Amino acid sequence: MANLKDILVLDGDGIGPEVAPVAVDALRLALGSEGVEMRLDHGLVGGRAIDETGTPLPEETLAKAQAADAILLGAVGGPRWEQLPMAQRPEKGLLGLRYGLELFANLRPALLFEPLAHASSLKSERVSGLDILIVRELTGGIYFGEPRGVSVDENERVGVNTYVYREHEIERIARVAFELAERRGGRLCSVDKANVLEVTQLWRDVVNEVASDYPDVQLSHLYVDNAGMQLVRDPKQFDVIVTGNMFGDILSDVAAMLTGSLGMLPSASLAASGKGLYEPVHGSAPDIAGQDRANPLAMVLSAAMLCRYSLDAPGAGAAIESAVGRVLDRGLRTADIAGEEVRTNGIELVGTRAMGEALLAELTDVLKEAE
Ligand code: NAD
């Protein structure tokens, strides 16, 4: 069958097994309506993988991930495994997947759902309608450069990290960002520190060279200090932002705060092949695991990204996003996004299961209306 897609689901730890099934149900519904059949497989990663196989990323899981079109991951980690040596911790499973699948492009949208505008750290009018996508290079830059370490020189300690990018690494992330900008609002802002760091002057030069292949995208450049300022001053000026590993790490968290809650933030990490790993930004939330209190919407929005970026099914992605908007419009809130509103009329506090059921009901309606 031409339109058969292999999806690997890795529930992971903590709230992962509570939120992942909601996303899988939403995927099945939305893809079905676009004529895409999903072949589902499951695997172990993180703490549960350690418990059952002795390693956070069993070879079988990596092999399944390599064979899949896309991977949906809940979250890994928890206090149960914190005493293990660094190299055996659950988080190593995630790093191993990123490395093994060559996931070099990290996509973090900051999309504001209107009913949650109050949860932003900025005034509602500054963030109303916000829709930014941050594209972060994930496998290079100062986090991986050699030499690195702390040594002793002339009787004092010296710490060194190396900020290095090769031309091809800059070019491939730039192309991802230009292509995403073409599919969105047509604007791309590249963030660097070219006034001080030679490596980021190279970054700027390569991005400018790649730009000639994307005449429809309007390219601008900002120094990272200014970009941070602009993100909190006037975030709606941005469409797509592309930047290196460290600047992206920082700016994507700043942008996340503009939209309010951790429970609403999806992410994608893509390989050159288009294969992607899709996961919520939040962790395994051990403090609320197993209590029917987790917000499943970040996981559900990660599934929407999976439709858009790995399955070329943007209609399915849009339907899922629209269903998320509707459950919020209806006043349904898990505790993390309820805020002070709980005391106002029309706001209903719900758990993971009830939120999941409402989401699927709205999605069914959205898909029916689109027929
Ligand atoms: P966390 O994101 O798990 O939780 C932070 C706070 O946000 C907690 O109070 C939690 O209850 C709340 N929260 C998070 N997601 C929520 C959701 N969907 N709905 C409602 N509330 C939610 O971060 P943490 O507590 O620092 O880390 C817990 C574990 O998760 C650690 O072991 C950490 O290493 C791991 N972690 C994993 C990932 C990942 O798998 N990608 C990312 C971050 C942290």
GROMACS .gro file of C-alpha atoms and ligand atoms in nm:
model
  415
    1MET     CA    1   0.000   0.000   0.000
    2ALA     CA    2   0.153   0.332  -0.112
    3ASN     CA    3   0.035   0.536   0.181
    4LEU     CA    4   0.138   0.311   0.464
    5LYS     CA    5   0.356   0.479   0.727
    6ASP     CA    6   0.554   0.313   1.003
    7ILE     CA    7   0.532   0.496   1.333
    8LEU     CA    8   0.731   0.387   1.637
    9VAL     CA    9   0.581   0.485   1.971
   10LEU     CA   10   0.811   0.512   2.273
   11ASP     CA   11   0.594   0.588   2.575
   12GLY     CA   12   0.892   0.625   2.808
   13ASP     CA   13   0.856   0.703   3.177
   14GLY     CA   14   0.641   0.900   3.422
   15ILE     CA   15   0.349   1.067   3.245
   16GLY     CA   16   0.474   0.939   2.905
   17PRO     CA   17   0.247   0.631   2.908
   18GLU     CA   18  -0.050   0.852   3.005
   19VAL     CA   19  -0.014   1.115   2.733
   20ALA     CA   20   0.125   0.908   2.442
   21PRO     CA   21  -0.194   0.703   2.382
   22VAL     CA   22  -0.397   1.023   2.339
   23ALA     CA   23  -0.157   1.137   2.067
   24VAL     CA   24  -0.167   0.796   1.898
   25ASP     CA   25  -0.549   0.798   1.889
   26ALA     CA   26  -0.546   1.150   1.744
   27LEU     CA   27  -0.292   1.046   1.480
   28ARG     CA   28  -0.495   0.743   1.378
   29LEU     CA   29  -0.810   0.950   1.335
   30ALA     CA   30  -0.649   1.240   1.151
   31LEU     CA   31  -0.428   1.031   0.920
   32GLY     CA   32  -0.716   0.798   0.836
   33SER     CA   33  -0.911   1.092   0.702
   34GLU     CA   34  -0.621   1.175   0.467
   35GLY     CA   35  -0.599   0.818   0.341
   36VAL     CA   36  -0.275   0.745   0.529
   37GLU     CA   37  -0.263   0.411   0.705
   38MET     CA   38  -0.047   0.399   1.015
   39ARG     CA   39   0.146   0.085   1.106
   40LEU     CA   40   0.223   0.112   1.474
   41ASP     CA   41   0.508  -0.041   1.665
   42HIS     CA   42   0.616   0.008   2.027
   43GLY     CA   43   0.956   0.010   2.191
   44LEU     CA   44   1.135   0.066   2.519
   45VAL     CA   45   1.351   0.367   2.601
   46GLY     CA   46   1.468   0.542   2.917
   47GLY     CA   47   1.403   0.414   3.269
   48ARG     CA   48   1.166   0.133   3.176
   49ALA     CA   49   1.420   0.010   2.922
   50ILE     CA   50   1.683   0.008   3.198
   51ASP     CA   51   1.453  -0.193   3.425
   52GLU     CA   52   1.362  -0.446   3.158
   53THR     CA   53   1.683  -0.474   2.952
   54GLY     CA   54   1.960  -0.309   3.154
   55THR     CA   55   2.021  -0.028   2.903
   56PRO     CA   56   1.836   0.302   2.830
   57LEU     CA   57   1.842   0.242   2.453
   58PRO     CA   58   1.816  -0.128   2.363
   59GLU     CA   59   1.954  -0.215   2.019
   60GLU     CA   60   1.610  -0.338   1.920
   61THR     CA   61   1.462   0.008   1.986
   62LEU     CA   62   1.728   0.185   1.780
   63ALA     CA   63   1.679  -0.062   1.494
   64LYS     CA   64   1.301  -0.006   1.504
   65ALA     CA   65   1.357   0.372   1.508
   66GLN     CA   66   1.589   0.349   1.209
   67ALA     CA   67   1.327   0.154   1.016
   68ALA     CA   68   1.033   0.380   1.106
   69ASP     CA   69   0.909   0.685   0.913
   70ALA     CA   70   0.870   0.875   1.238
   71ILE     CA   71   0.899   0.828   1.612
   72LEU     CA   72   0.667   0.958   1.881
   73LEU     CA   73   0.826   0.978   2.225
   74GLY     CA   74   0.662   1.056   2.561
   75ALA     CA   75   0.938   1.146   2.806
   76VAL     CA   76   1.218   0.972   2.990
   77GLY     CA   77   1.364   0.989   3.338
   78GLY     CA   78   1.263   1.001   3.699
   79PRO     CA   79   1.399   0.986   4.056
   80ARG     CA   80   1.407   0.606   4.046
   81TRP     CA   81   1.709   0.613   3.810
   82GLU     CA   82   1.885   0.927   3.934
   83GLN     CA   83   2.143   0.738   4.139
   84LEU     CA   84   2.277   0.557   3.831
   85PRO     CA   85   2.608   0.667   3.678
   86MET     CA   86   2.563   0.939   3.412
   87ALA     CA   87   2.632   0.702   3.121
   88GLN     CA   88   2.350   0.464   3.227
   89ARG     CA   89   2.076   0.718   3.295
   90PRO     CA   90   1.744   0.725   3.106
   91GLU     CA   91   1.835   1.055   2.931
   92LYS     CA   92   2.118   0.871   2.755
   93GLY     CA   93   1.850   0.682   2.565
   94LEU     CA   94   1.725   1.006   2.416
   95LEU     CA   95   2.076   1.125   2.328
   96GLY     CA   96   2.148   0.787   2.171
   97LEU     CA   97   1.839   0.819   1.952
   98ARG     CA   98   1.937   1.169   1.841
   99TYR     CA   99   2.288   1.052   1.760
  100GLY     CA  100   2.186   0.722   1.601
  101LEU     CA  101   1.927   0.883   1.376
  102GLU     CA  102   2.141   1.192   1.295
  103LEU     CA  103   1.869   1.430   1.408
  104PHE     CA  104   2.038   1.762   1.342
  105ALA     CA  105   1.742   1.999   1.319
  106ASN     CA  106   1.538   2.079   1.627
  107LEU     CA  107   1.206   2.254   1.566
  108ARG     CA  108   1.034   2.432   1.854
  109PRO     CA  109   0.715   2.620   1.771
  110ALA     CA  110   0.588   2.890   2.003
  111LEU     CA  111   0.220   2.903   1.915
  112LEU     CA  112  -0.021   3.088   2.135
  113PHE     CA  113  -0.371   2.952   2.179
  114GLU     CA  114  -0.589   3.257   2.240
  115PRO     CA  115  -0.770   3.125   2.552
  116LEU     CA  116  -0.430   3.084   2.720
  117ALA     CA  117  -0.301   3.435   2.645
  118HIS     CA  118  -0.327   3.520   3.018
  119ALA     CA  119  -0.065   3.252   3.098
  120SER     CA  120   0.207   3.439   2.907
  121SER     CA  121   0.464   3.640   3.096
  122LEU     CA  122   0.394   3.923   2.850
  123LYS     CA  123   0.079   4.132   2.813
  124SER     CA  124  -0.192   3.952   2.615
  125GLU     CA  125  -0.186   4.202   2.327
  126ARG     CA  126   0.187   4.142   2.275
  127VAL     CA  127   0.138   3.767   2.228
  128SER     CA  128  -0.212   3.739   2.084
  129GLY     CA  129  -0.179   3.556   1.749
  130LEU     CA  130   0.183   3.459   1.817
  131ASP     CA  131   0.314   3.184   1.587
  132ILE     CA  132   0.695   3.150   1.581
  133LEU     CA  133   0.908   2.854   1.481
  134ILE     CA  134   1.261   2.826   1.618
  135VAL     CA  135   1.497   2.602   1.421
  136ARG     CA  136   1.800   2.504   1.627
  137GLU     CA  137   2.106   2.317   1.502
  138LEU     CA  138   2.128   2.018   1.734
  139THR     CA  139   2.442   1.817   1.670
  140GLY     CA  140   2.725   2.071   1.638
  141GLY     CA  141   2.854   2.401   1.776
  142ILE     CA  142   3.002   2.461   2.116
  143TYR     CA  143   2.818   2.172   2.286
  144PHE     CA  144   3.017   1.918   2.085
  145GLY     CA  145   3.334   2.101   1.969
  146GLU     CA  146   3.682   1.968   2.055
  147PRO     CA  147   3.905   2.040   2.237
  148ARG     CA  148   3.703   2.069   2.553
  149GLY     CA  149   3.763   2.021   2.923
  150VAL     CA  150   3.931   2.170   3.228
  151SER     CA  151   4.309   2.148   3.270
  152VAL     CA  152   4.578   2.315   3.479
  153ASP     CA  153   4.806   2.571   3.322
  154GLU     CA  154   5.064   2.779   3.513
  155ASN     CA  155   4.914   2.671   3.843
  156GLU     CA  156   4.555   2.763   3.769
  157ARG     CA  157   4.260   2.580   3.620
  158VAL     CA  158   4.159   2.663   3.264
  159GLY     CA  159   3.826   2.566   3.111
  160VAL     CA  160   3.791   2.529   2.735
  161ASN     CA  161   3.506   2.465   2.496
  162THR     CA  162   3.530   2.499   2.122
  163TYR     CA  163   3.269   2.669   1.910
  164VAL     CA  164   3.304   2.508   1.571
  165TYR     CA  165   3.078   2.472   1.268
  166ARG     CA  166   3.168   2.324   0.935
  167GLU     CA  167   3.019   2.476   0.623
  168HIS     CA  168   2.802   2.173   0.542
  169GLU     CA  169   2.650   2.176   0.892
  170ILE     CA  170   2.543   2.538   0.850
  171GLU     CA  171   2.415   2.481   0.499
  172ARG     CA  172   2.193   2.184   0.587
  173ILE     CA  173   2.024   2.356   0.884
  174ALA     CA  174   1.982   2.674   0.677
  175ARG     CA  175   1.807   2.475   0.403
  176VAL     CA  176   1.567   2.320   0.657
  177ALA     CA  177   1.485   2.668   0.789
  178PHE     CA  178   1.438   2.826   0.443
  179GLU     CA  179   1.210   2.543   0.338
  180LEU     CA  180   1.001   2.579   0.652
  181ALA     CA  181   0.981   2.956   0.600
  182GLU     CA  182   0.860   2.895   0.244
  183ARG     CA  183   0.577   2.679   0.381
  184ARG     CA  184   0.488   2.934   0.651
  185GLY     CA  185   0.500   3.314   0.647
  186GLY     CA  186   0.799   3.351   0.412
  187ARG     CA  187   1.027   3.524   0.663
  188LEU     CA  188   1.348   3.387   0.813
  189CYS     CA  189   1.567   3.553   1.076
  190SER     CA  190   1.915   3.404   1.126
  191VAL     CA  191   2.065   3.467   1.469
  192ASP     CA  192   2.442   3.484   1.529
  193LYS     CA  193   2.711   3.686   1.703
  194ALA     CA  194   2.901   3.776   1.387
  195ASN     CA  195   3.038   4.098   1.538
  196VAL     CA  196   3.248   3.897   1.786
  197LEU     CA  197   3.272   3.530   1.684
  198GLU     CA  198   3.433   3.432   1.353
  199VAL     CA  199   3.250   3.100   1.351
  200THR     CA  200   2.920   3.289   1.340
  201GLN     CA  201   3.049   3.522   1.065
  202LEU     CA  202   3.091   3.201   0.865
  203TRP     CA  203   2.737   3.108   0.975
  204ARG     CA  204   2.607   3.440   0.836
  205ASP     CA  205   2.803   3.405   0.509
  206VAL     CA  206   2.675   3.053   0.445
  207VAL     CA  207   2.315   3.146   0.527
  208ASN     CA  208   2.343   3.438   0.280
  209GLU     CA  209   2.477   3.203   0.011
  210VAL     CA  210   2.197   2.951   0.064
  211ALA     CA  211   1.942   3.236   0.046
  212SER     CA  212   1.989   3.270  -0.330
  213ASP     CA  213   1.810   2.933  -0.371
  214TYR     CA  214   1.504   3.067  -0.185
  215PRO     CA  215   1.415   3.396  -0.354
  216ASP     CA  216   1.065   3.394  -0.202
  217VAL     CA  217   1.193   3.400   0.155
  218GLN     CA  218   1.276   3.734   0.312
  219LEU     CA  219   1.598   3.685   0.510
  220SER     CA  220   1.718   3.902   0.799
  221HIS     CA  221   2.000   3.868   1.054
  222LEU     CA  222   2.014   3.958   1.423
  223TYR     CA  223   2.286   3.935   1.682
  224VAL     CA  224   2.181   3.698   1.959
  225ASP     CA  225   2.166   3.968   2.228
  226ASN     CA  226   1.931   4.173   2.015
  227ALA     CA  227   1.728   3.864   1.922
  228GLY     CA  228   1.669   3.794   2.293
  229MET     CA  229   1.554   4.150   2.343
  230GLN     CA  230   1.325   4.147   2.039
  231LEU     CA  231   1.166   3.819   2.147
  232VAL     CA  232   1.036   3.978   2.465
  233ARG     CA  233   0.978   4.328   2.317
  234ASP     CA  234   0.784   4.238   2.004
  235PRO     CA  235   0.776   3.861   1.945
  236LYS     CA  236   0.518   3.879   1.666
  237GLN     CA  237   0.777   4.033   1.429
  238PHE     CA  238   0.923   3.680   1.384
  239ASP     CA  239   0.813   3.394   1.161
  240VAL     CA  240   1.100   3.141   1.150
  241ILE     CA  241   1.425   3.186   1.346
  242VAL     CA  242   1.732   2.975   1.265
  243THR     CA  243   2.035   2.957   1.491
  244GLY     CA  244   2.314   2.738   1.628
  245ASN     CA  245   2.296   2.489   1.910
  246MET     CA  246   2.368   2.708   2.214
  247PHE     CA  247   2.181   3.022   2.104
  248GLY     CA  248   1.888   2.800   2.002
  249ASP     CA  249   1.884   2.630   2.339
  250ILE     CA  250   1.845   2.965   2.512
  251LEU     CA  251   1.613   3.140   2.267
  252SER     CA  252   1.372   2.847   2.240
  253ASP     CA  253   1.318   2.852   2.616
  254VAL     CA  254   1.260   3.228   2.607
  255ALA     CA  255   1.005   3.182   2.329
  256ALA     CA  256   0.842   2.898   2.523
  257MET     CA  257   0.767   3.129   2.815
  258LEU     CA  258   0.580   3.362   2.580
  259THR     CA  259   0.314   3.097   2.535
  260GLY     CA  260   0.271   3.007   2.900
  261SER     CA  261   0.271   2.641   2.987
  262LEU     CA  262   0.514   2.355   2.951
  263GLY     CA  263   0.215   2.127   2.903
  264MET     CA  264   0.139   2.290   2.567
  265LEU     CA  265   0.483   2.282   2.397
  266PRO     CA  266   0.566   2.029   2.125
  267SER     CA  267   0.898   1.971   1.947
  268ALA     CA  268   1.047   1.786   1.654
  269SER     CA  269   1.400   1.673   1.575
  270LEU     CA  270   1.461   1.597   1.209
  271ALA     CA  271   1.718   1.404   1.006
  272ALA     CA  272   1.815   1.484   0.647
  273SER     CA  273   1.591   1.198   0.526
  274GLY     CA  274   1.282   1.367   0.670
  275LYS     CA  275   1.260   1.110   0.948
  276GLY     CA  276   1.180   1.277   1.276
  277LEU     CA  277   1.152   1.225   1.649
  278TYR     CA  278   0.851   1.405   1.795
  279GLU     CA  279   0.819   1.471   2.167
  280PRO     CA  280   0.675   1.722   2.409
  281VAL     CA  281   0.923   1.973   2.553
  282HIS     CA  282   0.830   1.873   2.906
  283GLY     CA  283   0.989   1.586   3.097
  284SER     CA  284   0.836   1.283   3.265
  285ALA     CA  285   0.676   1.490   3.547
  286PRO     CA  286   0.721   1.222   3.816
  287ASP     CA  287   0.543   1.446   4.069
  288ILE     CA  288   0.209   1.392   3.893
  289ALA     CA  289   0.267   1.059   3.715
  290GLY     CA  290  -0.014   0.804   3.745
  291GLN     CA  291  -0.258   1.059   3.889
  292ASP     CA  292  -0.456   1.147   3.576
  293ARG     CA  293  -0.332   1.507   3.604
  294ALA     CA  294  -0.095   1.539   3.307
  295ASN     CA  295  -0.179   1.770   3.021
  296PRO     CA  296  -0.171   1.555   2.705
  297LEU     CA  297  -0.184   1.850   2.463
  298ALA     CA  298   0.194   1.901   2.416
  299MET     CA  299   0.213   1.535   2.315
  300VAL     CA  300  -0.089   1.573   2.087
  301LEU     CA  301   0.065   1.883   1.924
  302SER     CA  302   0.387   1.683   1.873
  303ALA     CA  303   0.178   1.432   1.677
  304ALA     CA  304   0.046   1.721   1.465
  305MET     CA  305   0.407   1.817   1.386
  306LEU     CA  306   0.475   1.455   1.292
  307CYS     CA  307   0.197   1.473   1.032
  308ARG     CA  308   0.334   1.796   0.887
  309TYR     CA  309   0.705   1.728   0.880
  310SER     CA  310   0.760   1.353   0.842
  311LEU     CA  311   0.442   1.231   0.672
  312ASP     CA  312   0.367   1.524   0.443
  313ALA     CA  313   0.011   1.525   0.576
  314PRO     CA  314  -0.036   1.892   0.670
  315GLY     CA  315  -0.415   1.858   0.661
  316ALA     CA  316  -0.403   1.599   0.939
  317GLY     CA  317  -0.167   1.823   1.138
  318ALA     CA  318  -0.395   2.123   1.097
  319ALA     CA  319  -0.700   1.919   1.202
  320ILE     CA  320  -0.529   1.808   1.524
  321GLU     CA  321  -0.420   2.165   1.602
  322SER     CA  322  -0.768   2.290   1.537
  323ALA     CA  323  -0.915   2.028   1.774
  324VAL     CA  324  -0.671   2.145   2.045
  325GLY     CA  325  -0.792   2.502   1.992
  326ARG     CA  326  -1.153   2.388   2.028
  327VAL     CA  327  -1.112   2.203   2.357
  328LEU     CA  328  -0.951   2.516   2.497
  329ASP     CA  329  -1.227   2.734   2.353
  330ARG     CA  330  -1.479   2.506   2.527
  331GLY     CA  331  -1.313   2.596   2.856
  332LEU     CA  332  -1.152   2.259   2.933
  333ARG     CA  333  -0.828   2.290   3.128
  334THR     CA  334  -0.587   2.049   3.295
  335ALA     CA  335  -0.452   2.189   3.624
  336ASP     CA  336  -0.127   2.320   3.471
  337ILE     CA  337  -0.311   2.559   3.238
  338ALA     CA  338  -0.611   2.639   3.455
  339GLY     CA  339  -0.450   2.929   3.642
  340GLU     CA  340  -0.679   3.169   3.820
  341GLU     CA  341  -0.945   3.103   3.559
  342VAL     CA  342  -1.077   2.800   3.744
  343ARG     CA  343  -1.287   3.033   3.950
  344THR     CA  344  -1.452   3.192   3.648
  345ASN     CA  345  -1.759   3.066   3.471
  346GLY     CA  346  -1.727   2.823   3.186
  347ILE     CA  347  -1.390   2.683   3.289
  348GLU     CA  348  -1.385   2.313   3.366
  349LEU     CA  349  -1.092   2.144   3.536
  350VAL     CA  350  -1.031   1.801   3.382
  351GLY     CA  351  -0.780   1.518   3.403
  352THR     CA  352  -0.570   1.354   3.131
  353ARG     CA  353  -0.835   1.103   3.030
  354ALA     CA  354  -1.121   1.351   3.008
  355MET     CA  355  -0.904   1.595   2.813
  356GLY     CA  356  -0.806   1.314   2.576
  357GLU     CA  357  -1.169   1.210   2.521
  358ALA     CA  358  -1.279   1.568   2.458
  359LEU     CA  359  -0.992   1.619   2.215
  360LEU     CA  360  -1.084   1.310   2.014
  361ALA     CA  361  -1.450   1.416   2.003
  362GLU     CA  362  -1.352   1.763   1.873
  363LEU     CA  363  -1.114   1.608   1.622
  364THR     CA  364  -1.391   1.384   1.491
  365ASP     CA  365  -1.607   1.695   1.440
  366VAL     CA  366  -1.325   1.890   1.272
  367LEU     CA  367  -1.264   1.604   1.028
  368LYS     CA  368  -1.637   1.563   0.955
  369GLU     CA  369  -1.671   1.934   0.880
  370ALA     CA  370  -1.377   1.914   0.639
  371GLU     CA  371  -1.534   1.630   0.436
  372NAD     P1  372   0.929   1.815   3.395
  372NAD     O1  373   0.908   1.883   3.265
  372NAD     O2  374   0.907   1.669   3.397
  372NAD     O3  375   0.834   1.882   3.506
  372NAD     C1  376   0.844   2.017   3.546
  372NAD     C2  377   0.711   2.060   3.613
  372NAD     O4  378   0.612   2.075   3.511
  372NAD     C3  379   0.656   1.956   3.710
  372NAD     O5  380   0.592   2.022   3.815
  372NAD     C4  381   0.554   1.879   3.629
  372NAD     O6  382   0.448   1.825   3.706
  372NAD     C5  383   0.503   1.987   3.533
  372NAD     N1  384   0.465   1.929   3.404
  372NAD     C6  385   0.549   1.885   3.307
  372NAD     N2  386   0.479   1.835   3.204
  372NAD     C7  387   0.349   1.847   3.237
  372NAD     C8  388   0.227   1.812   3.171
  372NAD     N3  389   0.224   1.754   3.051
  372NAD     N4  390   0.111   1.839   3.235
  372NAD     C9  391   0.110   1.898   3.355
  372NAD     N5  392   0.220   1.933   3.422
  372NAD    C10  393   0.339   1.908   3.364
  372NAD     O7  394   1.078   1.850   3.441
  372NAD     P2  395   1.161   1.796   3.566
  372NAD     O8  396   1.071   1.779   3.683
  372NAD     O9  397   1.278   1.886   3.574
  372NAD    O10  398   1.214   1.653   3.521
  372NAD    C11  399   1.151   1.530   3.555
  372NAD    C12  400   1.226   1.417   3.483
  372NAD    O11  401   1.208   1.433   3.342
  372NAD    C13  402   1.377   1.418   3.508
  372NAD    O12  403   1.418   1.284   3.520
  372NAD    C14  404   1.434   1.481   3.384
  372NAD    O13  405   1.565   1.438   3.356
  372NAD    C15  406   1.338   1.431   3.279
  372NAD     N6  407   1.328   1.515   3.157
  372NAD    C16  408   1.309   1.447   3.040
  372NAD    C17  409   1.292   1.519   2.924
  372NAD    C18  410   1.265   1.441   2.799
  372NAD    O14  411   1.230   1.325   2.806
  372NAD     N7  412   1.276   1.504   2.684
  372NAD    C19  413   1.293   1.660   2.925
  372NAD    C20  414   1.309   1.725   3.047
  372NAD    C21  415   1.325   1.651   3.164
   0.00000   0.00000   0.00000
